[in-house]
Coordinates of C-alpha atoms in Angstrom, one line a residue:
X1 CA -24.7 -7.9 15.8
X2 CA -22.4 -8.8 18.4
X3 CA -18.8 -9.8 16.1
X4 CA -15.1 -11.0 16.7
X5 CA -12.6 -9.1 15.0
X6 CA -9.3 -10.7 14.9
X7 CA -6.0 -8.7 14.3
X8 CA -8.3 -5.4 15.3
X9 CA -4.9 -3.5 15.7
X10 CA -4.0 -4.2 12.2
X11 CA -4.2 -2.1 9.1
X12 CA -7.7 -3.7 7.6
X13 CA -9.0 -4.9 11.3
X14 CA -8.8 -0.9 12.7
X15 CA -10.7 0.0 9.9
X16 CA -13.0 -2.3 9.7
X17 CA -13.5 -2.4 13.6
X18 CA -14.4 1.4 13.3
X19 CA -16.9 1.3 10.3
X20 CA -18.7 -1.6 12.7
X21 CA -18.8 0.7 15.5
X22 CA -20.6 3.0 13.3
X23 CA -23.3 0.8 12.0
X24 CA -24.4 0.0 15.5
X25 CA -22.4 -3.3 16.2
X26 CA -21.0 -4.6 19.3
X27 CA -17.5 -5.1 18.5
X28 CA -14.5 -7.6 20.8
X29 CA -11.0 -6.7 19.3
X30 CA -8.4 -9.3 19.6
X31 CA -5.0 -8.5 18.8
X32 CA -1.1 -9.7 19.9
X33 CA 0.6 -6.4 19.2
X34 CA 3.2 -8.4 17.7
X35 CA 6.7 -6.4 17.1
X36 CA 6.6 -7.9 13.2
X37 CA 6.2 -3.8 12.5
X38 CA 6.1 -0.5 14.8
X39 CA 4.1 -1.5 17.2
X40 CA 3.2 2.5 18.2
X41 CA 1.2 2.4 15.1
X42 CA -0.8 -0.5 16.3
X43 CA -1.3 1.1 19.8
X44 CA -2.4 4.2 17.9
X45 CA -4.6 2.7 15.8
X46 CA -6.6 1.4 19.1
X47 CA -6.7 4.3 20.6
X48 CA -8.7 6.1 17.8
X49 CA -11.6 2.9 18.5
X50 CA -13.3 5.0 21.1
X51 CA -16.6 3.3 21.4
X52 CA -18.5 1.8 24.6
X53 CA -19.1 -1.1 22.3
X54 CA -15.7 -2.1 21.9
X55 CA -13.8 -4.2 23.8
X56 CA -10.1 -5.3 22.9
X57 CA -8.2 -7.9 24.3
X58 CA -4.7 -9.3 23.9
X59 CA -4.1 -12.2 23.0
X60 CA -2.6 -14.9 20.2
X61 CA -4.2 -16.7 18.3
X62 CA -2.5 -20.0 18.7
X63 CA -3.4 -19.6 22.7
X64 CA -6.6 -22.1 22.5
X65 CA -7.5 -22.2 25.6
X66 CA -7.9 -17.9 25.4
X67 CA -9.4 -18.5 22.3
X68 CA -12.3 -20.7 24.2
X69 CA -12.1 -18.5 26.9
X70 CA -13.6 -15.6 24.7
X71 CA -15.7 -17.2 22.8
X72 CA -17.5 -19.1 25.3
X73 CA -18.1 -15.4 26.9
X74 CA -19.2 -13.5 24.3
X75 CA -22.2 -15.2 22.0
X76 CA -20.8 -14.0 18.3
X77 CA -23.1 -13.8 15.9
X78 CA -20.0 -13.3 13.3
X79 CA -16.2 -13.5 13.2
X80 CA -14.4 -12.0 10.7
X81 CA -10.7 -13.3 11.3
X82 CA -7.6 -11.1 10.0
X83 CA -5.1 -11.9 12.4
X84 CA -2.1 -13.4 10.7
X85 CA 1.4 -13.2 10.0
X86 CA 1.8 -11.0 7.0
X87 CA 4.6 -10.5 4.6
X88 CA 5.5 -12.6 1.7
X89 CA 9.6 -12.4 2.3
X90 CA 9.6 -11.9 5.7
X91 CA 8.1 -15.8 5.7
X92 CA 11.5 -16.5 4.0
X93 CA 13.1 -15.7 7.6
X94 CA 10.6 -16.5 10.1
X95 CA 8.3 -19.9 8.8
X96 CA 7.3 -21.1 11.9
X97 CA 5.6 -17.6 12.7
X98 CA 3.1 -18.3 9.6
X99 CA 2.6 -22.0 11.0
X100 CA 1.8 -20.6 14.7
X101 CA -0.2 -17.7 13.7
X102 CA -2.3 -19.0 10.1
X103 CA -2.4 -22.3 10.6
X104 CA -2.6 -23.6 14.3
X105 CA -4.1 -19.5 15.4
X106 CA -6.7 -20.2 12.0
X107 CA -7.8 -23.9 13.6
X108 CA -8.5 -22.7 16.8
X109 CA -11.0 -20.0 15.2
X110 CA -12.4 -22.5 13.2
X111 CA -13.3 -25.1 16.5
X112 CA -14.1 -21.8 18.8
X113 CA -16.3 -21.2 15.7
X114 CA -17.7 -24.9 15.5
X115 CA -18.5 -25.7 19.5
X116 CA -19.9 -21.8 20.2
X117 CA -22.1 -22.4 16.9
X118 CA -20.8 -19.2 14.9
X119 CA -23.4 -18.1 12.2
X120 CA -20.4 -16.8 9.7
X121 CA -17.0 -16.9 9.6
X122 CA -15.5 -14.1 7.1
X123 CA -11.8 -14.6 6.9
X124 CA -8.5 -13.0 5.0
X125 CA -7.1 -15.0 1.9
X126 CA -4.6 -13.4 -0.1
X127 CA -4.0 -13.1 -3.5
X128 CA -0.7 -14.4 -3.2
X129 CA -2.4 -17.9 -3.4
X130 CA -2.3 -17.4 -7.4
X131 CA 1.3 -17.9 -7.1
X132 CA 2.5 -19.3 -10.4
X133 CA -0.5 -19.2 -12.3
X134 CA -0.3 -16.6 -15.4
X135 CA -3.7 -16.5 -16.5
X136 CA -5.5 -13.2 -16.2
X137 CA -7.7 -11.8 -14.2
X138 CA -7.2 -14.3 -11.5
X139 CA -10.7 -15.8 -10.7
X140 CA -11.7 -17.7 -8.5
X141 CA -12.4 -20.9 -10.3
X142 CA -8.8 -20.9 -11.3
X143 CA -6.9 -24.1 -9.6
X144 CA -4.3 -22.3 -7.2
X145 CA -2.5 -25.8 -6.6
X146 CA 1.1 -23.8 -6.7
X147 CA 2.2 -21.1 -4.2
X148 CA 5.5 -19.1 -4.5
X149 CA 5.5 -18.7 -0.5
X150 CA 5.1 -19.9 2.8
X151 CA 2.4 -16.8 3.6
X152 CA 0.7 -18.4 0.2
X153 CA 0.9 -21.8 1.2
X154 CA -0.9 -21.0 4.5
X155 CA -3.5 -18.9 3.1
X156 CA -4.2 -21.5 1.0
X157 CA -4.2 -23.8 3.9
X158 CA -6.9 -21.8 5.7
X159 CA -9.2 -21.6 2.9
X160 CA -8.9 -25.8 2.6
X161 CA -9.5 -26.0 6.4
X162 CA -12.4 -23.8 6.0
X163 CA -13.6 -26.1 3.5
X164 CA -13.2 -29.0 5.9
X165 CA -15.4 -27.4 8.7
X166 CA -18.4 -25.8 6.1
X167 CA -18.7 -29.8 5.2
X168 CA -18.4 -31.3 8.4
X169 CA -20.2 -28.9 10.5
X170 CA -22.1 -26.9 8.4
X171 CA -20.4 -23.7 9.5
X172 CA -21.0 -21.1 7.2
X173 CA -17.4 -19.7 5.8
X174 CA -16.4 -16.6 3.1
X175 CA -12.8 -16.3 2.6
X176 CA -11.7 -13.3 0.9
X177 CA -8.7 -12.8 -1.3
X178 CA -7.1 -9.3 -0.7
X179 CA -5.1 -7.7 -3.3
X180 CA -2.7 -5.2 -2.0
X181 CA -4.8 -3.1 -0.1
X182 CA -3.2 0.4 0.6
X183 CA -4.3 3.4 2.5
X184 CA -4.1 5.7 5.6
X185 CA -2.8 3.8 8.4
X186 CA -1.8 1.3 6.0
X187 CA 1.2 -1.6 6.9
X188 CA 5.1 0.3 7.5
X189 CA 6.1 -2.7 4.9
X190 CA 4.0 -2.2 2.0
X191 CA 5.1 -0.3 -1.0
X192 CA 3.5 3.0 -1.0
X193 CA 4.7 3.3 3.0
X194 CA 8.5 2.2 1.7
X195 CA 8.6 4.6 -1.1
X196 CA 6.8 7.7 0.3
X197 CA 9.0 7.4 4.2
X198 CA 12.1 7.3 1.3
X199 CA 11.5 10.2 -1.0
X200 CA 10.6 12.1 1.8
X201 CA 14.3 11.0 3.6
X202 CA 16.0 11.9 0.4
X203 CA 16.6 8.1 0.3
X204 CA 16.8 5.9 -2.7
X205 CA 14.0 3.7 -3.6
X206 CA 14.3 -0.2 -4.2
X207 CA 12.5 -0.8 -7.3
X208 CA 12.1 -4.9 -7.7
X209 CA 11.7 -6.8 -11.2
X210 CA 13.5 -3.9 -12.7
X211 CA 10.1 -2.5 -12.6
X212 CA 8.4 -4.5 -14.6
X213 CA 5.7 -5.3 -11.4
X214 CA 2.2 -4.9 -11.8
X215 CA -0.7 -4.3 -8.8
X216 CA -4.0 -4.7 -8.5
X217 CA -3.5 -2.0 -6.0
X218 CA -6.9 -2.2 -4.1
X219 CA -7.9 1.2 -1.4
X220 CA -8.7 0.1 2.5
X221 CA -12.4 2.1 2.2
X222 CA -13.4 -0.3 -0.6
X223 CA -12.3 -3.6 1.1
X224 CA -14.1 -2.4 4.3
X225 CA -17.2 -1.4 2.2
X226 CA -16.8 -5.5 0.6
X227 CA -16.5 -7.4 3.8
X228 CA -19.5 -5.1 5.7
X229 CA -22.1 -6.0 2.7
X230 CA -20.5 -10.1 2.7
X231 CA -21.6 -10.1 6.7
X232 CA -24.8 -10.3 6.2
X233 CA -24.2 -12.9 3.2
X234 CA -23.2 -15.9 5.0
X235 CA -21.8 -18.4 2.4
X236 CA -24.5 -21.3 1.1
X237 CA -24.1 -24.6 -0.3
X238 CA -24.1 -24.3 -4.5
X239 CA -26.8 -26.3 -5.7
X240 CA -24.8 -26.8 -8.8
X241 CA -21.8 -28.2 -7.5
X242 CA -20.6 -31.1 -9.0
X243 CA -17.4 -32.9 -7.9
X244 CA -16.7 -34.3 -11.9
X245 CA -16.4 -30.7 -12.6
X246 CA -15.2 -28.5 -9.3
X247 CA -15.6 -24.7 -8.6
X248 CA -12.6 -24.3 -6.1
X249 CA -14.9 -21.5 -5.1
X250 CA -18.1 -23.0 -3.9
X251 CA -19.1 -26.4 -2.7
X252 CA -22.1 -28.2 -2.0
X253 CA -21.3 -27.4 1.7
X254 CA -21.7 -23.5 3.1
X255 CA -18.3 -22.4 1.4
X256 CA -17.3 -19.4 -0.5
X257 CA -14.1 -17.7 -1.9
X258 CA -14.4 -14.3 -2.9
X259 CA -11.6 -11.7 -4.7
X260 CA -11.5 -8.3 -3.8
X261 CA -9.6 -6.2 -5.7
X262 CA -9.5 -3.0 -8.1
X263 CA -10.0 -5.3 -10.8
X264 CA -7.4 -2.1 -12.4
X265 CA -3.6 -3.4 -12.2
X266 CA -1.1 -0.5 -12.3
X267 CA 2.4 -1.2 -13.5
X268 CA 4.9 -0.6 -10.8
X269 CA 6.7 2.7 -12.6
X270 CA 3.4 4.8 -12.7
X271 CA 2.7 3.7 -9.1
X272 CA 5.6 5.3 -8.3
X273 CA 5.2 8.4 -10.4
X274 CA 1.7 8.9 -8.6
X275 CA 3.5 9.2 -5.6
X276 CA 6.1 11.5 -6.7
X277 CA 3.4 13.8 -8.3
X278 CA 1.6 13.6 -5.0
X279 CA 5.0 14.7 -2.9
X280 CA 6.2 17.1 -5.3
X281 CA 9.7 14.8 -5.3
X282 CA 11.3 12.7 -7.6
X283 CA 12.3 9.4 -6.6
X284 CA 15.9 7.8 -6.9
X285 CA 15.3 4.7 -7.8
X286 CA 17.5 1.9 -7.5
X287 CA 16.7 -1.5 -9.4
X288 CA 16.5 -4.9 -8.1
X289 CA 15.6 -8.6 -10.1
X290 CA 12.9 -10.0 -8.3
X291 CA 12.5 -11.1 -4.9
X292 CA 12.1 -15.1 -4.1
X293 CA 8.4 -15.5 -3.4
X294 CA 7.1 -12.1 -5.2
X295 CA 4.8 -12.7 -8.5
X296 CA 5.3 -10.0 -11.3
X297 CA 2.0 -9.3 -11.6
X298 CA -2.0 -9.3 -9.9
X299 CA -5.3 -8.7 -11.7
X300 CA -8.7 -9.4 -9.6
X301 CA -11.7 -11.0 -11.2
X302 CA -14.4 -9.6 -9.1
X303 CA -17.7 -10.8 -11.3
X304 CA -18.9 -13.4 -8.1
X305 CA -17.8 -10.6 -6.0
X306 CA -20.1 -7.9 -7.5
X307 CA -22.8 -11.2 -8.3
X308 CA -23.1 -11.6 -4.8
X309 CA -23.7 -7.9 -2.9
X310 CA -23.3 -6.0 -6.1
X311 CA -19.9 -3.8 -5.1
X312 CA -17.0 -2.9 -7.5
X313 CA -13.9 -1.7 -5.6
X314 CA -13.7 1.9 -6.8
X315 CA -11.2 4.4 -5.4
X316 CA -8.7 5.4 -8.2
X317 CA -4.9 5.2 -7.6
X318 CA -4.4 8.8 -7.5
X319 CA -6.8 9.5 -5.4
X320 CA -5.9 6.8 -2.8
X321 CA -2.4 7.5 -2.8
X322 CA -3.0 11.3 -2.3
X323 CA -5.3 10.3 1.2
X324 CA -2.6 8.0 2.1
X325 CA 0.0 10.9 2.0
X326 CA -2.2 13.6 3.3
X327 CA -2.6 10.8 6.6
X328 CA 1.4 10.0 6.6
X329 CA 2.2 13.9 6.9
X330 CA -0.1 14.4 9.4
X331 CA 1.0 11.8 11.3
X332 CA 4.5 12.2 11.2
X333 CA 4.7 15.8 11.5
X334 CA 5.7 16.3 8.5
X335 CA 5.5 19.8 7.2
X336 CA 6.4 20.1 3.1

């Protein structure tokens, strides 16, 4: 297959892009390189996607006329978009980055998409579209009317603009909601990157909600493993649909929302001791109340995930943290 990988530089698009590569796909990487973390690790990221099927370009999203540009030279069979601005706080500083990139950037995917006849769109949700609901597991035919962020409100935004082209235009469309997917080469601002840089500096960790968090911490190898089955899945219309009675998930047009997470939340404190156990350091922790726009806690109903391509996430917390700290030593030279 010949696929479009949006934000290829990024934490999921890099590994994804590879695991393509390796199954024989012809692979065009977009990417901005935007400065929103260290861009070195981006750069080095792309330069371990050696393949003669791989082609990266630069570019933005919200840059239409690019967007056509590429498109209209490359005949996609799929695109899987994960470009966007990330970062639940930072959208608390920086709106209008979230509008550019995950709204007007997600549009201009979705006409490329429409007038170069794409056969299926896979693109990044978030689980932060729960927001203020407290039932549990989140599924997917929960009503997730109520965001506590800007980064929610436009992931939640795409997937209704998705919705809006699979009934219009037919165009085939999975979004996928991510729960906080960790591993090697994993984003500078998650977590498990925070804690581990500060235990190894001697530094003091920030510890929100006095601790009282809980993540449905999900490993990068499983989300890769979800998305490559879902490509060859393209989303149908449910013949069971009925608008007296909605699934937010499905629809009589080609649309489909998927979770994929552990379906295994960890509370916060033994997240933490997992990494000290890993380091051989104990943490200083200092404790915070929680952050405007965080959710205490994430659980992932995956039964339509597993329905559909027959995958359960699968990686265990210690054994994912221990690969991610294995990969952070090695890469920074770290010796202990």
């Amino acid at each position: 297959m010949n696929i479009l990988v949006t934000g290829c530089a990024g934490f999921i698009g890099f590994h994804l892009t590879k695991a393509l590569l390796a199954n024989g796909n012809t692979v065009v990487g977009l990417d901005n390189l935007n400065n929103y973390y260290d861009v070195s690790l981006k750069k080095n990221r792309l330069k371990k996607i050696v393949d003669k099927n791989f082609t990266f370009i630069k570019a933005d999203l919200d840059q239409s006329n690019k967007i056509n540009e590429i498109f209209s030279e490359s005949k996609f069979d799929s695109v899987i978009n994960l470009a966007a601005q990330a970062g639940v706080r930072y959208s608390l500083k920086n709106p209008m980055a979230y509008i550019n990139s995950n709204v007007v950037g997600f549009m201009n995917i979705l006409e490329a998409c429409r007038n170069y006849q794409t056969k299926h769109l896979i693109y990044a949700s978030s689980s932060s579209v729960y927001g203020m609901n407290t039932s549990k597991p989140f599924s997917v035919t929960h009503n997730v009317d109520h965001p506590v962020s800007l980064y929610a409100a436009s992931k939640k935004s795409n997937e209704l603009m998705a919705h809006t082209y699979s009934h219009l235009y037919g165009l085939p469309t999975t979004g996928l909601r991510f729960f906080t997917v960790y591993g090697p080469w994993g984003r500078p601002d998650m977590a498990l990157f925070l804690f581990t840089k500060a235990i190894l500096e001697g530094k003091a960790i920030k510890v929100f909600n006095n601790g009282e968090m809980q993540r449905d911490f999900t490993y990068i190898d499983d989300i890769v493993e979800g998305i490559l089955r879902l490509l060859n899945v393209p989303a149908k219309s449910n013949p069971n649909w009925n608008g007296d009675t909605p699934d937010p998930s499905s629809s009589s047009a080609p649309y489909k929302i998927y979770n994929i997470g552990n379906n295994s939340p960890v509370k916060l404190e033994y997240f933490i001791s997992v990494i000290e156990s890993s380091l051989g350091i104990k943490a200083n922790k200092e404790y915070f109340p929680i952050q405007p726009g965080d959710v205490e806690s994430t659980f992932a109903d995956i039964d339509e995930l597993y329905e559909a391509i027959r995958f359960k996430p699968k990686t265990s917390i210690e054994v994912g943290v221990d690969n991610f700290i294995k990969w952070y030593k090695d890469y920074y030279n770290i010796l202990n």
